[in-house]
Short mmCIF file of C-alpha atoms and ligand atoms in Angstrom, two decimals:
data_model
loop_
_atom_site.label_atom_id
_atom_site.label_comp_id
_atom_site.label_asym_id
_atom_site.label_seq_id
_atom_site.Cartn_x
_atom_site.Cartn_y
_atom_site.Cartn_z
CA MET R 1 0.00 0.00 0.00
CA ALA R 2 1.19 3.53 0.83
CA GLU R 3 -0.22 4.63 -2.52
CA TYR R 4 -1.57 7.96 -1.41
CA LYS R 5 0.07 11.05 -0.02
CA ILE R 6 -2.12 13.03 2.30
CA LYS R 7 -1.65 16.56 3.55
CA VAL R 8 -3.59 18.21 6.35
CA LYS R 9 -3.02 21.91 6.94
CA LYS R 10 -1.58 22.71 10.33
CA SER R 11 -4.37 25.20 10.96
CA CYS R 12 -6.71 22.30 11.77
CA ASP R 13 -8.46 22.77 15.11
CA ALA R 14 -10.08 19.41 15.66
CA GLU R 15 -12.06 20.36 18.79
CA SER R 16 -13.80 23.22 16.97
CA CYS R 17 -14.56 21.11 13.93
CA GLY R 18 -15.58 17.98 15.82
CA PHE R 19 -12.93 15.57 14.51
CA ARG R 20 -15.02 15.03 11.38
CA CYS R 21 -12.37 13.50 9.11
CA GLN R 22 -11.35 11.03 11.83
CA GLU R 23 -14.88 9.85 12.39
CA ALA R 24 -15.40 9.45 8.66
CA CYS R 25 -12.18 7.77 7.54
CA PRO R 26 -12.86 4.03 7.29
CA ARG R 27 -9.15 3.19 7.30
CA GLY R 28 -8.05 5.00 10.46
CA VAL R 29 -5.53 7.21 8.68
CA PHE R 30 -5.78 10.32 10.84
CA LEU R 31 -4.19 10.67 14.25
CA ALA R 32 -5.16 13.40 16.70
CA VAL R 33 -2.02 14.88 18.25
CA PRO R 34 -1.83 17.42 21.07
CA ALA R 35 -1.69 20.93 19.64
CA GLU R 36 0.11 22.27 22.69
CA ARG R 37 3.71 21.19 23.28
CA HIS R 38 3.49 21.89 27.00
CA LYS R 39 1.59 19.16 28.77
CA GLU R 40 0.39 21.44 31.57
CA LYS R 41 -1.28 23.87 29.16
CA GLN R 42 -2.72 20.99 27.16
CA SER R 43 -4.26 19.46 30.28
CA ILE R 44 -6.05 22.74 31.16
CA TYR R 45 -7.29 23.48 27.65
CA PRO R 46 -6.99 20.34 25.47
CA ARG R 47 -6.63 21.08 21.77
CA HIS R 48 -5.70 18.61 19.04
CA ARG R 49 -4.76 18.89 15.42
CA ILE R 50 -5.04 16.12 12.88
CA THR R 51 -2.10 14.55 11.14
CA PRO R 52 -2.30 11.77 8.49
CA ARG R 53 0.20 9.65 10.43
CA PHE R 54 -1.17 6.37 9.07
CA SER R 55 -1.51 7.35 5.41
CA TYR R 56 -0.06 3.93 4.52
CA PHE R 57 -3.59 2.58 5.04
CA CYS R 58 -5.38 5.10 2.81
CA ASP R 59 -7.30 3.53 -0.07
CA GLY R 60 -8.12 6.79 -1.79
CA CYS R 61 -11.86 6.61 -1.11
CA GLY R 62 -12.00 10.41 -0.88
CA ILE R 63 -14.60 10.53 1.90
CA CYS R 64 -12.51 12.86 4.06
CA ILE R 65 -12.12 15.63 1.46
CA PRO R 66 -15.61 17.15 1.32
CA ILE R 67 -16.07 16.47 5.03
CA CYS R 68 -13.45 18.98 6.15
CA PRO R 69 -15.34 22.25 6.67
CA SER R 70 -12.40 24.39 5.57
CA GLN R 71 -10.79 22.25 2.85
CA ARG R 72 -7.70 21.42 4.86
CA ILE R 73 -7.22 17.90 3.48
CA LYS R 74 -5.48 17.02 0.22
CA VAL R 75 -5.14 13.44 -1.06
CA VAL R 76 -2.81 12.71 -3.97
CA LEU R 77 -2.14 9.45 -5.80
CA LYS R 78 1.62 9.05 -5.42
CA MET R 79 2.33 7.30 -8.74
CA THR R 80 0.72 9.87 -11.01
CA GLY R 81 0.45 12.94 -8.78
CA GLU R 82 -3.28 12.93 -9.52
CA LYS R 83 -5.29 14.79 -6.93
CA ILE R 84 -8.27 12.94 -5.45
CA LEU R 85 -11.04 15.52 -5.49
CA LYS R 86 -13.88 13.86 -3.69
CA LYS R 87 -15.41 10.51 -2.98
CA PRO R 88 -15.43 8.81 -6.42
CA LEU R 89 -18.73 7.53 -7.76
CA ALA R 90 -17.54 3.90 -7.82
CA ASN R 91 -17.16 3.94 -4.06
CA LYS R 92 -20.48 5.54 -3.26
CA MET E 1 8.66 -19.52 22.64
CA CYS E 2 9.59 -15.96 21.78
CA GLU E 3 12.68 -14.16 23.06
CA PHE E 4 10.69 -12.71 25.98
CA CYS E 5 9.76 -16.23 27.12
CA SER E 6 13.32 -17.52 27.00
CA GLU E 7 14.33 -14.72 29.34
CA HIS E 8 11.24 -14.32 31.53
CA GLY E 9 8.98 -17.30 30.98
CA GLN E 10 10.53 -20.03 33.13
CA ASP E 11 9.49 -22.67 30.59
CA ASN E 12 6.17 -20.96 30.02
CA ARG E 13 4.89 -18.06 27.96
CA TRP E 14 6.18 -14.89 29.59
CA TYR E 15 2.72 -13.52 30.38
CA LEU E 16 1.71 -16.82 31.99
CA ASN E 17 4.54 -16.77 34.50
CA PRO E 18 2.89 -15.62 37.77
CA GLU E 19 6.17 -14.11 38.99
CA ASN E 20 5.99 -11.48 36.28
CA PHE E 21 2.89 -9.99 37.90
CA SER E 22 4.59 -9.42 41.24
CA ASP E 23 4.53 -5.90 42.72
CA LYS E 24 8.23 -6.36 43.40
CA LEU E 25 8.81 -5.51 39.76
CA LEU E 26 7.47 -2.04 40.48
CA GLU E 27 10.55 -1.36 42.56
CA ASP E 28 12.41 -0.91 39.29
CA PRO E 29 12.38 2.91 38.88
CA LYS E 30 12.49 2.70 35.07
CA ARG E 31 9.39 0.55 35.00
CA ALA E 32 7.59 2.82 37.44
CA LYS E 33 8.47 5.80 35.24
CA THR E 34 7.21 4.07 32.09
CA ILE E 35 3.87 3.30 33.72
CA GLU E 36 3.49 6.87 34.91
CA LYS E 37 4.27 8.10 31.40
CA LEU E 38 1.59 5.88 29.91
CA VAL E 39 -1.18 6.52 32.38
CA GLY E 40 -3.57 9.40 31.94
CA TRP E 41 -3.13 12.31 29.61
CA GLY E 42 0.47 11.40 28.81
CA ILE E 43 -0.80 8.78 26.37
CA ASP E 44 -1.58 11.40 23.68
CA TYR E 45 2.06 12.48 23.66
CA TYR E 46 3.27 8.91 23.90
CA VAL E 47 1.34 7.73 20.81
CA ASP E 48 2.36 10.85 18.87
CA PHE E 49 6.01 10.38 19.78
CA THR E 50 6.27 6.64 19.15
CA SER E 51 4.38 6.76 15.85
CA ARG E 52 6.63 9.61 14.68
CA VAL E 53 9.76 7.66 15.60
CA THR E 54 8.62 4.41 13.98
CA GLU E 55 7.78 6.37 10.82
CA MET E 56 11.49 7.29 10.63
CA VAL E 57 12.27 3.60 10.07
CA ASN E 58 11.22 4.22 6.44
CA TRP E 59 13.62 7.11 5.96
CA PRO E 60 16.57 6.57 3.65
CA VAL E 61 20.05 6.35 5.20
CA ILE E 62 19.11 6.54 8.91
CA GLY E 63 16.09 4.20 8.68
CA LYS E 64 18.05 1.05 9.54
CA LEU E 65 19.68 2.68 12.56
CA VAL E 66 16.32 3.88 13.84
CA LYS E 67 14.89 0.37 13.46
CA LYS E 68 17.75 -1.09 15.48
CA ALA E 69 17.27 1.50 18.20
CA VAL E 70 13.51 0.89 18.33
CA ASP E 71 14.01 -2.90 18.55
CA ARG E 72 16.41 -2.41 21.43
CA ILE E 73 14.52 0.27 23.37
CA ALA E 74 10.86 -0.76 23.00
CA PRO E 75 11.05 -3.87 25.25
CA LYS E 76 12.48 -1.64 27.95
CA GLU E 77 9.48 0.64 27.63
CA HIS E 78 6.17 -0.48 26.21
CA GLY E 79 4.89 -2.91 23.61
CA GLY E 80 2.50 -5.77 23.09
CA GLN E 81 1.92 -9.26 21.84
CA VAL E 82 -1.21 -10.86 20.39
CA VAL E 83 -2.84 -13.38 22.74
CA SER E 84 -5.63 -15.87 22.21
CA LEU E 85 -8.80 -15.86 24.28
CA GLU E 86 -7.56 -18.86 26.29
CA ASP E 87 -4.27 -17.21 27.17
CA SER E 88 -6.03 -13.93 28.00
CA LEU E 89 -8.32 -15.71 30.42
CA GLN E 90 -5.46 -17.57 32.01
CA LEU E 91 -3.26 -14.53 32.50
CA LEU E 92 -6.11 -12.71 34.25
CA GLU E 93 -5.81 -15.31 37.02
CA TYR E 94 -2.45 -13.86 38.01
CA ALA E 95 -3.46 -10.18 37.94
CA ARG E 96 -5.15 -7.90 40.50
CA ASP E 97 -7.22 -4.71 40.57
CA PHE E 98 -9.00 -4.89 37.23
CA VAL E 99 -10.20 -1.63 35.71
CA LEU E 100 -11.83 -0.94 32.40
CA LEU E 101 -10.71 2.29 30.71
CA PRO E 102 -11.58 4.07 27.47
CA CYS E 103 -9.43 2.85 24.58
CA ALA E 104 -6.82 5.51 23.71
CA CYS E 105 -6.31 4.22 20.16
CA ARG E 106 -9.99 4.48 19.28
CA ARG E 107 -10.10 8.00 20.74
CA LEU E 108 -6.94 9.22 19.01
CA VAL E 109 -7.62 7.60 15.63
CA SER E 110 -11.39 7.91 15.28
CA HIS E 111 -12.60 10.15 18.10
CA LYS E 112 -14.52 7.16 19.38
CA GLN E 113 -15.16 6.54 23.07
CA GLU E 114 -15.24 2.86 23.94
CA MET E 115 -14.49 1.18 27.24
CA ALA E 116 -12.33 -1.63 25.87
CA CYS E 117 -8.98 -1.33 27.59
CA LEU E 118 -8.75 -3.86 30.41
CA ASN E 119 -6.00 -2.78 32.79
CA PHE E 120 -4.72 -4.31 36.00
CA GLY E 121 -1.99 -4.08 38.62
CA PRO E 122 -0.85 -0.56 39.50
CA VAL E 123 -2.92 1.22 36.82
CA LYS E 124 -6.02 1.72 38.98
CA ASP E 125 -4.20 3.67 41.70
CA LEU E 126 -2.27 5.75 39.18
CA MET E 127 -5.40 6.64 37.24
CA LEU E 128 -7.18 7.77 40.38
CA ARG E 129 -4.15 9.84 41.35
CA TYR E 130 -3.30 11.46 38.01
CA VAL E 131 -6.55 11.61 36.05
CA PRO E 132 -9.40 11.41 38.56
CA GLY E 133 -11.94 12.73 36.02
CA GLU E 134 -11.31 9.95 33.50
CA PRO E 135 -14.05 7.26 33.16
CA ILE E 136 -12.99 4.14 35.04
CA GLU E 137 -14.93 0.99 35.83
CA GLU E 138 -13.71 -1.40 38.52
CA LEU E 139 -14.22 -5.09 37.76
CA THR E 140 -14.04 -8.39 39.58
CA LEU E 141 -12.06 -11.25 38.06
CA ASP E 142 -15.28 -12.87 36.87
CA GLU E 143 -16.45 -9.65 35.25
CA ALA E 144 -13.07 -9.21 33.57
CA ARG E 145 -13.23 -12.74 32.18
CA LYS E 146 -16.77 -12.26 30.88
CA LEU E 147 -15.77 -9.01 29.24
CA VAL E 148 -12.82 -10.56 27.39
CA ARG E 149 -15.14 -13.28 26.08
CA ASP E 150 -17.62 -10.62 24.91
CA PHE E 151 -14.87 -8.70 23.13
CA ASP E 152 -13.76 -11.91 21.44
CA ARG E 153 -17.29 -12.56 20.19
CA ARG E 154 -17.42 -9.02 18.82
CA GLY E 155 -14.26 -9.72 16.80
CA TYR E 156 -11.83 -7.61 18.84
CA PHE E 157 -8.37 -9.17 18.91
CA HIS E 158 -6.52 -9.28 22.22
CA GLN E 159 -3.08 -8.03 22.93
CA VAL E 160 -1.17 -8.19 26.21
CA LEU E 161 0.68 -4.94 26.81
CA TYR E 162 3.73 -4.72 29.05
CA ALA E 163 5.33 -1.84 30.89
CA LYS E 164 8.97 -2.74 30.51
CA ILE E 165 9.10 -6.44 29.73
CA PRO E 166 8.05 -8.74 31.46
CA PHE E 167 5.42 -6.85 33.49
CA PRO E 168 1.90 -7.17 31.95
CA ILE E 169 -0.43 -4.23 32.66
CA CYS E 170 -3.27 -4.53 30.22
CA ILE E 171 -5.25 -6.66 27.80
CA CYS E 172 -6.23 -4.42 24.96
CA ASN E 173 -9.15 -5.43 22.77
CA CYS E 174 -8.99 -3.70 19.45
CA GLU E 175 -9.78 -3.63 15.76
CA GLU E 176 -7.73 -3.08 12.65
CA ARG E 177 -9.13 0.40 12.02
CA TYR E 178 -7.97 1.79 15.34
CA CYS E 179 -5.05 -0.20 16.74
CA THR E 180 -1.96 2.03 16.62
CA SER E 181 0.35 -0.90 17.44
CA LEU E 182 -0.90 -2.81 14.42
CA LYS E 183 -0.55 0.31 12.28
CA GLN E 184 3.04 0.82 13.33
CA ARG E 185 3.87 -2.79 12.60
CA PHE E 186 2.33 -2.85 9.13
CA ALA E 187 3.17 0.66 7.95
CA ASN E 188 6.69 0.77 9.30
CA GLY E 189 7.67 -2.88 9.72
CA VAL E 190 8.24 -2.48 13.45
CA GLU E 191 7.56 -5.99 14.75
CA VAL E 192 8.17 -5.11 18.39
CA ALA E 193 5.14 -2.75 18.34
CA LEU E 194 2.91 -5.82 18.05
CA TYR E 195 4.54 -9.22 18.31
CA LYS E 196 2.77 -12.18 16.78
CA GLY E 197 1.17 -14.58 19.25
CA HIS E 198 2.43 -17.97 20.34
CA ASP E 199 -0.09 -19.92 18.31
CA VAL E 200 -1.01 -20.32 14.68
CA CYS E 201 -4.31 -21.30 13.12
CA LYS E 202 -4.79 -24.68 11.45
CA VAL E 203 -7.66 -25.75 9.16
CA ASP E 204 -9.15 -29.23 9.37
CA ALA E 205 -9.80 -29.86 5.65
CA GLU E 206 -12.31 -32.61 6.43
CA ARG E 207 -14.47 -30.27 8.44
CA CYS E 208 -14.12 -27.12 6.36
CA LYS E 209 -17.37 -27.13 4.40
CA GLU E 210 -16.69 -24.31 1.97
CA CYS E 211 -19.19 -21.80 3.25
CA GLU E 212 -20.76 -19.59 0.61
CA SER E 213 -19.02 -16.59 2.12
CA PRO E 214 -16.35 -17.79 4.54
CA TRP E 215 -16.95 -15.81 7.70
CA CYS E 216 -13.63 -16.98 9.06
CA ALA E 217 -11.78 -14.99 6.38
CA SER E 218 -13.73 -11.81 7.03
CA ARG E 219 -12.88 -12.11 10.73
CA CYS E 220 -9.15 -12.26 10.14
CA VAL E 221 -7.76 -8.74 10.38
CA PHE E 222 -4.31 -9.99 9.42
CA GLY E 223 -5.34 -11.29 5.98
CA ALA E 224 -4.12 -14.82 6.70
CA ILE E 225 -7.14 -16.75 5.40
CA SER E 226 -7.91 -17.24 1.73
CA TYR E 227 -10.17 -19.46 -0.33
CA ASN E 228 -8.55 -22.25 -2.33
CA PRO E 229 -10.85 -23.18 -5.25
CA GLU E 230 -8.91 -26.38 -6.04
CA ARG E 231 -9.43 -27.80 -2.59
CA GLY E 232 -12.82 -26.20 -2.17
CA GLY E 233 -12.11 -24.67 1.20
CA VAL E 234 -10.04 -22.09 2.99
CA GLU E 235 -6.34 -22.08 3.72
CA VAL E 236 -4.34 -20.30 6.37
CA ASP E 237 -1.09 -18.62 5.44
CA ALA E 238 0.78 -19.45 8.62
CA SER E 239 3.44 -16.84 7.94
CA ARG E 240 0.75 -14.12 8.15
CA CYS E 241 -1.24 -15.57 11.04
CA PHE E 242 -0.90 -13.66 14.34
CA GLY E 243 -2.58 -16.38 16.37
CA CYS E 244 -5.44 -14.23 17.64
CA GLY E 245 -7.87 -17.13 17.23
CA LEU E 246 -10.81 -14.91 16.26
CA CYS E 247 -11.51 -16.90 13.09
CA ARG E 248 -12.50 -19.89 15.20
CA GLY E 249 -15.54 -18.11 16.57
CA ALA E 250 -16.90 -17.66 13.05
CA CYS E 251 -16.77 -21.31 12.01
CA VAL E 252 -19.90 -23.31 12.76
CA HIS E 253 -18.20 -26.51 11.56
CA ASP E 254 -15.43 -26.29 14.13
CA ALA E 255 -12.83 -26.55 11.39
CA LEU E 256 -10.30 -24.13 12.84
CA SER E 257 -8.00 -24.54 15.81
CA LEU E 258 -4.84 -23.05 17.24
CA VAL E 259 -1.57 -24.97 17.41
CA PRO E 260 1.75 -23.82 18.91
CA ARG E 261 3.76 -21.67 16.50
CA GLU E 262 6.83 -23.89 16.84
CA MET E 263 4.90 -26.80 15.30
CA VAL E 264 4.33 -24.97 12.01
CA PRO E 265 7.52 -24.62 9.95
CA GLN E 266 6.40 -21.51 7.96
CA ALA E 267 5.64 -19.67 11.19
CA ALA E 268 8.16 -21.04 13.68
CA GLY E 269 10.47 -18.42 15.10
CA LYS E 270 8.70 -15.58 13.25
CA TRP E 271 7.36 -12.99 15.63
S1 LIG J 1 -9.20 9.12 1.17
FE1 LIG J 1 -10.48 7.68 2.38
S2 LIG J 1 -9.02 6.23 3.31
FE2 LIG J 1 -7.83 8.00 2.57
S3 LIG J 1 -7.69 9.35 4.33
FE3 LIG J 1 -9.48 10.04 3.20
S4 LIG J 1 -11.21 8.92 4.11
FE4 LIG J 1 -9.31 7.90 4.79
S1 LIG J 2 -12.18 17.68 9.14
FE1 LIG J 2 -10.59 19.26 8.72
S2 LIG J 2 -10.75 20.75 10.42
FE2 LIG J 2 -11.91 18.89 11.00
S3 LIG J 2 -10.47 17.71 12.22
FE3 LIG J 2 -10.28 16.98 10.09
S4 LIG J 2 -8.66 18.22 9.15
FE4 LIG J 2 -9.25 19.22 11.07
S1 LIG J 3 -16.02 -20.82 8.40
FE1 LIG J 3 -15.26 -22.90 8.77
S2 LIG J 3 -16.26 -24.17 7.21
FE2 LIG J 3 -16.52 -22.02 6.58
S3 LIG J 3 -14.81 -21.64 5.18
FE3 LIG J 3 -14.13 -21.04 7.24
S4 LIG J 3 -13.13 -22.87 8.07
FE4 LIG J 3 -14.31 -23.53 6.32
S1 LIG J 4 -5.96 -16.94 10.75
FE1 LIG J 4 -7.25 -16.83 12.58
S2 LIG J 4 -5.80 -16.92 14.26
FE2 LIG J 4 -4.61 -16.39 12.46
S3 LIG J 4 -4.55 -14.15 12.46
FE3 LIG J 4 -6.30 -14.75 11.20
S4 LIG J 4 -8.06 -14.73 12.61
FE4 LIG J 4 -6.18 -14.72 13.87
#
């Protein structure tokens, strides 16, 4: 596998959005990581951003792309550089 | 027997050696520190850090060095091994203070809350001390055993997690979509993140009745079962089997069983 390259903009604020891409991704590609480097601050006001840490498992279904309310996710087929735009019809 | 057993098993599987559950092992300051690091809110940082490091195994030039370092350091910190239902039930006999906690992998990967992480030993006290607001459910031994059986029926594979080998602290019950140990093993080839179990699945060809849609294969998260049209039944690729035993629960013809890994040449010595 590892056929797709995924980018998520660092501006992601998962708490505000509601972790939508994570809930939607059937392959468990996205990991929520603490946004705050200092554990004390994080424990008072927990914020997470999303990173595609497990992109190896992506099958290019495209579900996550329209789900992100501010278009922060980009999925690209590594071999051809083709950009996956949205959930393809065949997978609907 | 895996390398952990030869060192800590006393002729048994390491997690079935009652001595490894002794509180004396907590006198080791490194172990105590590892457990503190894992418990409570530290887990978010821990998963982020370890998954970032194991990703570096794929990097050119330094990748091999990182892999060596991970293989050496992980057993001194935290890791897991797949266990069958039978072994899970047996190891619970040696543990104390069972608590059910929300699964960190499900939360961090899918924002899903599920009480599926069965901890024991020192975890209860540490949770109450460090993260008193976190959901926690105390269980008796009987309740813990029933729960593991329920998880098995639901198709969750079991993994025994250690805090610095050979001290077991948890039976985690997870699925392919969420398990960050499984992800690190498959994406980055880091075996020590999730060791294969001590058993391997075997098919009894006489009993395997070629179901229309073999449920056993759909249960196997490790992709070890495939249909063989020539024989008219399923086959297990022993080199891929992790010995979780979940496939057995799907077979109404009782055609699947677990045998010790050493007895199967394609799987022997491969962890
Ligand atoms: S394209 Fe599909 S599999 Fe890949 S990250 Fe998005 S939702 Fe997950
Ligand atoms: S859907 Fe977009 S904003 Fe929401 S958590 Fe995912 S990447 Fe962040
Ligand atoms: S469920 Fe049992 S009988 Fe059916 S294919 Fe699998 S092993 Fe064979
Ligand atoms: S073949 Fe059975 S025992 Fe082996 S990994 Fe698959 S489900 Fe688990």
